[in-house]
Coordinates of C-alpha atoms in Angstrom, one line a residue:
M1 CA 5.6 -7.0 -28.2
K2 CA 6.7 -6.7 -24.6
E3 CA 4.4 -8.1 -21.9
I4 CA 1.7 -5.7 -20.7
Q5 CA 2.5 -4.5 -17.2
I6 CA -0.6 -4.2 -15.0
G7 CA -0.3 -2.6 -11.5
I8 CA -0.8 0.4 -9.2
D9 CA 2.0 2.8 -9.3
K10 CA 2.9 4.4 -6.0
R11 CA 3.8 7.7 -7.7
T12 CA 0.3 8.1 -9.2
E13 CA -1.3 6.9 -5.9
V14 CA 0.5 9.6 -3.9
M15 CA -0.8 12.1 -6.4
S16 CA -4.3 10.8 -5.8
V17 CA -3.7 11.3 -2.1
L18 CA -2.5 14.8 -2.6
L19 CA -5.5 15.7 -4.8
Y20 CA -7.8 14.2 -2.2
I21 CA -6.5 16.5 0.6
S22 CA -6.1 19.6 -1.6
N23 CA -8.5 22.1 -3.1
Y24 CA -9.0 19.8 -6.2
R25 CA -12.4 18.9 -4.8
K26 CA -13.6 22.5 -5.1
E27 CA -12.7 22.6 -8.8
F28 CA -13.3 19.0 -9.9
P29 CA -15.6 17.3 -7.4
N30 CA -16.4 14.4 -9.7
L31 CA -12.8 13.3 -10.6
I32 CA -11.8 11.9 -7.2
N33 CA -14.0 9.5 -5.1
Y34 CA -14.6 11.1 -1.7
N35 CA -17.0 8.4 -0.4
R36 CA -15.7 7.6 3.1
D37 CA -18.0 4.6 3.3
I38 CA -15.4 2.9 1.1
P39 CA -12.8 1.5 3.6
Y40 CA -9.8 2.5 1.4
I41 CA -11.0 6.0 0.9
N42 CA -11.7 6.3 4.7
D43 CA -8.1 5.0 5.4
V44 CA -6.8 7.8 3.1
F45 CA -8.8 10.4 5.0
E46 CA -7.8 9.1 8.4
T47 CA -4.1 8.9 7.5
F48 CA -3.5 12.0 5.4
S49 CA -6.2 14.7 6.1
K50 CA -4.0 16.0 8.9
F51 CA -1.4 16.9 6.2
S52 CA -3.7 19.3 4.3
G53 CA -1.5 22.2 5.4
H54 CA 1.8 20.6 4.2
K55 CA 4.0 22.6 1.9
T56 CA 3.4 20.1 -0.9
V57 CA -0.3 20.4 -0.7
L58 CA -0.2 24.2 -0.5
L59 CA 1.9 24.3 -3.7
L60 CA -0.5 21.9 -5.3
N61 CA -3.4 24.3 -4.4
E62 CA -1.6 27.1 -6.2
I63 CA -1.1 25.0 -9.3
I64 CA -4.8 23.9 -9.3
E65 CA -5.9 27.6 -8.9
N66 CA -3.7 29.0 -11.6
F67 CA -3.4 26.3 -14.3
S68 CA -5.4 23.7 -16.2
F69 CA -4.3 20.9 -14.0
S70 CA -7.0 18.1 -14.1
Y71 CA -8.0 14.9 -15.7
D72 CA -4.9 13.1 -17.0
A73 CA -2.4 16.0 -16.3
P74 CA -1.8 15.2 -12.6
Y75 CA -1.1 11.5 -13.2
V76 CA 1.2 12.1 -16.2
L77 CA 3.1 14.6 -14.2
S78 CA 3.5 12.3 -11.2
S79 CA 4.8 9.6 -13.5
Q80 CA 7.7 11.9 -14.1
L81 CA 8.9 11.4 -10.6
K82 CA 11.6 8.8 -10.0
E83 CA 10.9 5.7 -8.0
D84 CA 12.3 7.3 -4.9
F85 CA 9.9 10.3 -5.4
T86 CA 12.6 12.7 -6.5
M87 CA 11.9 14.7 -9.6
G88 CA 12.9 13.2 -12.9
E89 CA 12.9 14.8 -16.3
L90 CA 9.9 17.1 -16.8
L91 CA 8.5 16.4 -20.3
P92 CA 6.7 19.0 -22.4
Y93 CA 3.3 17.5 -21.4
P94 CA 2.0 18.7 -19.0
Y95 CA 4.9 20.9 -17.7
K96 CA 5.2 23.1 -20.8
N97 CA 1.9 22.6 -22.6
R98 CA -0.5 23.0 -19.7
L99 CA 1.5 24.3 -16.8
K100 CA 3.4 27.0 -18.7
S101 CA 6.8 25.8 -17.5
S102 CA 6.0 27.4 -14.1
A103 CA 8.6 27.4 -11.3
L104 CA 5.7 26.4 -9.0
V105 CA 5.7 23.0 -10.7
V106 CA 9.4 22.4 -10.1
E107 CA 9.0 23.5 -6.4
F108 CA 6.0 21.2 -6.0
M109 CA 7.7 18.2 -7.6
D110 CA 10.8 18.8 -5.5
S111 CA 8.6 18.8 -2.4
V112 CA 6.8 15.5 -3.0
K113 CA 9.5 13.4 -1.4
D114 CA 9.2 15.5 1.7
F115 CA 5.5 14.8 1.8
V116 CA 6.1 11.1 1.3
E117 CA 8.5 11.0 4.2
D118 CA 6.6 13.3 6.6
S119 CA 3.3 11.3 6.0
N120 CA 4.8 7.9 5.9
F121 CA 3.1 7.3 2.6
E122 CA 5.3 4.3 1.7
D123 CA 4.2 2.5 4.8
F124 CA 0.6 3.2 3.9
F125 CA 1.2 1.9 0.4
A126 CA 2.9 -1.2 1.5
G127 CA 0.2 -1.8 4.1
H128 CA -2.5 -1.9 1.4
Q129 CA -0.7 -4.2 -1.0
D130 CA -3.2 -7.0 -0.5
V131 CA -6.1 -4.9 -1.6
Y132 CA -4.1 -3.5 -4.5
D133 CA -3.4 -7.1 -5.6
K134 CA -7.1 -7.9 -5.4
W135 CA -8.0 -5.0 -7.7
I136 CA -5.2 -6.0 -10.1
E137 CA -6.5 -9.5 -10.3
Q138 CA -10.1 -8.2 -10.7
F139 CA -9.0 -6.1 -13.6
K140 CA -7.0 -9.0 -15.3
S141 CA -10.2 -11.0 -15.3
T142 CA -11.8 -8.5 -17.7
I143 CA -9.1 -8.7 -20.4
R144 CA -7.6 -11.2 -22.8
L145 CA -3.9 -10.7 -22.7
D146 CA -3.4 -13.3 -25.5
Y147 CA -5.6 -11.1 -27.8
L148 CA -3.8 -7.8 -26.7
S149 CA -0.4 -9.4 -27.3
K150 CA -1.1 -9.4 -31.0
F151 CA -1.1 -5.6 -31.1
E152 CA 2.3 -5.0 -32.7
E153 CA 1.9 -8.0 -35.0
F154 CA -1.4 -6.6 -36.3
F155 CA 0.2 -3.2 -37.1
G156 CA 3.4 -4.9 -38.4
V157 CA 5.7 -2.9 -36.1
E158 CA 8.3 -3.6 -33.4
L159 CA 8.1 -0.5 -31.2
Q160 CA 10.2 -1.6 -28.2
K161 CA 7.7 0.2 -26.1
N162 CA 6.6 -0.7 -22.6
Y163 CA 2.9 -1.3 -22.4
I164 CA 1.6 -0.2 -19.0
I165 CA -1.9 -0.3 -17.5
N166 CA -1.9 1.7 -14.3
L167 CA -5.0 1.4 -12.1
L168 CA -6.2 4.5 -10.3
P169 CA -8.3 3.3 -7.3
M170 CA -9.2 6.8 -5.9
T171 CA -10.5 8.2 -9.2
A172 CA -14.1 8.4 -10.2
Y173 CA -16.1 9.1 -13.4
N174 CA -15.0 5.8 -15.0
G175 CA -13.0 5.7 -18.3
M176 CA -9.3 6.0 -19.0
Y177 CA -6.5 8.5 -19.4
Y178 CA -3.5 7.7 -21.5
D179 CA 0.0 8.9 -22.3
Y180 CA 1.9 8.2 -25.6
R181 CA 4.4 11.0 -25.3
N182 CA 6.9 9.3 -23.1
K183 CA 9.5 7.9 -25.5
G184 CA 9.6 4.4 -24.0
N185 CA 6.1 3.8 -22.8
F186 CA 2.5 3.6 -23.9
V187 CA 0.6 4.1 -20.6
I188 CA -3.1 3.7 -19.8
Y189 CA -4.4 5.1 -16.5
F190 CA -7.5 3.1 -15.8
R191 CA -10.0 4.8 -13.5
N192 CA -12.2 3.2 -10.9
S193 CA -15.6 2.2 -12.2
G194 CA -17.6 2.1 -8.9
N195 CA -19.3 4.8 -7.0
N196 CA -19.9 3.0 -3.7
T197 CA -17.0 0.7 -4.0
I198 CA -13.6 0.4 -5.8
R199 CA -13.9 -1.9 -8.8
F200 CA -12.3 -2.4 -12.1
D201 CA -14.6 -4.9 -13.6
V202 CA -18.0 -3.2 -13.5
N203 CA -18.2 -2.8 -17.3
G204 CA -17.5 -6.4 -18.1
G205 CA -14.8 -7.1 -20.7
N206 CA -12.2 -4.4 -21.2
T207 CA -10.1 -6.1 -24.0
A208 CA -11.4 -4.0 -26.9
R209 CA -11.2 -0.8 -24.9
I210 CA -7.6 -1.4 -24.0
F211 CA -6.7 -2.2 -27.6
N212 CA -8.4 1.0 -28.8
V213 CA -6.5 3.1 -26.3
F214 CA -3.1 1.6 -27.3
A215 CA -4.1 2.0 -30.9
T216 CA -5.0 5.6 -30.3
S217 CA -1.6 6.2 -28.7
L218 CA 0.1 4.7 -31.8
I219 CA -2.1 6.7 -34.2
R220 CA -1.5 10.0 -32.4
K221 CA 2.2 9.4 -32.3
I222 CA 2.2 8.8 -36.1
I223 CA 0.0 11.9 -36.7
E224 CA 2.5 14.1 -34.8
E225 CA 5.6 12.6 -36.3
Q226 CA 4.4 12.6 -39.9
R227 CA 2.4 15.8 -39.5
L228 CA -0.7 14.4 -41.0
N229 CA -3.7 16.6 -41.8
V230 CA -6.5 16.2 -39.3
P231 CA -9.7 18.0 -40.4
M232 CA -12.3 19.3 -38.0
S233 CA -15.0 16.6 -38.0
K234 CA -18.4 18.1 -38.7
D235 CA -20.1 15.6 -36.4
F236 CA -17.7 16.4 -33.5
D237 CA -18.7 20.0 -34.0
E238 CA -22.3 18.9 -33.6
I239 CA -21.4 16.9 -30.4
L240 CA -20.0 20.1 -28.9
K241 CA -23.2 21.9 -29.5
M242 CA -25.3 19.1 -28.0
K243 CA -23.5 18.1 -24.9
Y244 CA -20.3 18.6 -22.8
T245 CA -17.4 16.4 -23.8
A246 CA -13.8 16.4 -22.5
S247 CA -12.6 14.9 -25.7
S248 CA -10.9 16.8 -28.5
N249 CA -11.6 16.6 -32.2
L250 CA -8.4 14.6 -32.6
Q251 CA -9.3 12.3 -29.8
Y252 CA -12.8 11.8 -31.3
I253 CA -11.4 10.9 -34.7
C254 CA -8.6 8.6 -33.5
G255 CA -11.0 6.8 -31.2
E256 CA -13.3 6.0 -34.0
V257 CA -10.5 4.8 -36.3
S258 CA -9.0 2.7 -33.5
A259 CA -12.4 1.0 -33.0
V260 CA -12.6 0.1 -36.7
L261 CA -9.1 -1.4 -36.5
E262 CA -10.0 -3.4 -33.4
N263 CA -13.0 -4.7 -35.3
M264 CA -10.6 -5.8 -38.1
L265 CA -8.3 -7.5 -35.6
H266 CA -11.3 -9.4 -34.1
D267 CA -12.2 -10.6 -37.6
E268 CA -8.6 -11.8 -38.1
V269 CA -8.3 -13.6 -34.7
C270 CA -11.8 -15.0 -34.7
P271 CA -12.5 -15.9 -38.4
K272 CA -15.1 -18.4 -37.5
G273 CA -16.7 -16.3 -34.8
E274 CA -19.6 -14.0 -35.0
K275 CA -18.8 -10.9 -37.1
R276 CA -19.1 -7.6 -35.3
G277 CA -21.2 -4.9 -36.9
L278 CA -19.3 -1.7 -37.6
E279 CA -22.6 0.2 -37.0
S280 CA -22.2 -0.1 -33.2
I281 CA -19.1 2.1 -33.3
N282 CA -21.1 5.1 -34.7
T283 CA -24.7 4.5 -35.7
K284 CA -25.0 7.8 -37.5
H285 CA -22.1 7.2 -39.9
P286 CA -22.0 3.6 -41.0
E287 CA -20.9 4.4 -44.5
R288 CA -17.8 6.3 -43.2
L289 CA -16.9 3.3 -41.0
K290 CA -17.2 0.9 -44.0
K291 CA -14.9 3.2 -46.1
I292 CA -12.3 3.3 -43.2
Y293 CA -12.5 -0.5 -43.0
E294 CA -11.9 -0.9 -46.7
I295 CA -9.0 1.5 -46.7
F296 CA -7.2 -0.5 -44.0
E297 CA -8.1 -3.8 -45.7
I298 CA -6.0 -2.6 -48.6
W299 CA -3.2 -1.8 -46.1
K300 CA -3.4 -5.2 -44.5
K301 CA -3.0 -6.8 -48.0
G302 CA 0.3 -5.0 -48.3
K303 CA -0.9 -2.7 -51.1
S304 CA -0.4 0.6 -49.1
E305 CA 1.6 2.0 -46.3
F306 CA -0.1 2.5 -42.9
C307 CA 0.7 6.2 -42.8
S308 CA -1.0 6.7 -46.2
A309 CA -4.0 4.6 -45.2
L310 CA -4.4 6.6 -42.0
Q311 CA -4.2 10.0 -43.9
E312 CA -6.8 8.7 -46.3
A313 CA -9.1 7.7 -43.4
L314 CA -8.6 11.0 -41.7
I315 CA -9.7 13.0 -44.7
L316 CA -13.1 11.2 -44.5
Y317 CA -14.0 13.4 -41.6

């Protein structure tokens, strides 16, 4: 497994700046941190608010108004810029799937380099490297890279993937976005956890969460490539009736299966440690969790293929 890369990508950070000075706030006020009591946020305001009428921002406003451009979509799209901020290959997600292959998107992506040059964004980014480094080290203190390095060994695969954790300082609402669709990368976009500050260690240890997201990426990739059957989970249907959730049925199922697999890895790596209870993953369905664990125990013993075990687990929903 390749070494996990942890950093702050200038391409996603320029997207955060653009979202901050655009009409994104009107549509999604909770997804960007607008608290100017935070020095970094105030620096963004002082440096870039004067560019809210820039062509790039006006094009972004049109995209926000006309398409489902929120949550992970802006960051996945910005990652399809080249390092010099020129447009790279636009992949089906989100260009085709959510943005309807609109010419607006091409025009916007072509204009980002102009915004970068006109606003001196690269100078701003370089000038804040010290604080970026602080946040990166802060995040590293919450994960065990030695544990995560066993990811491919656990699954018995050699993927030749880059494993990337990209921190998003200007986001809010906690949690993670992720992208498994890029042929060479599994990417986690890790959101800021603080409201009155920018922090990436508020929730304590993030090792299991990171494993779960990389596992979810692998599982979703397998489901798509093998065209596995994913039923509508009855309990997800109940969740939709009870509260708002941005997750899909597929995300809900893959997240739970990934958590069971992380539990199994923990038992392997820490055989003499305290056993984790599966019940904490989903208190309402402990029997299903136990069955999923047993299915993958058979796989780990070499008595079934992972794809077959995964399909067997999916049917339980």
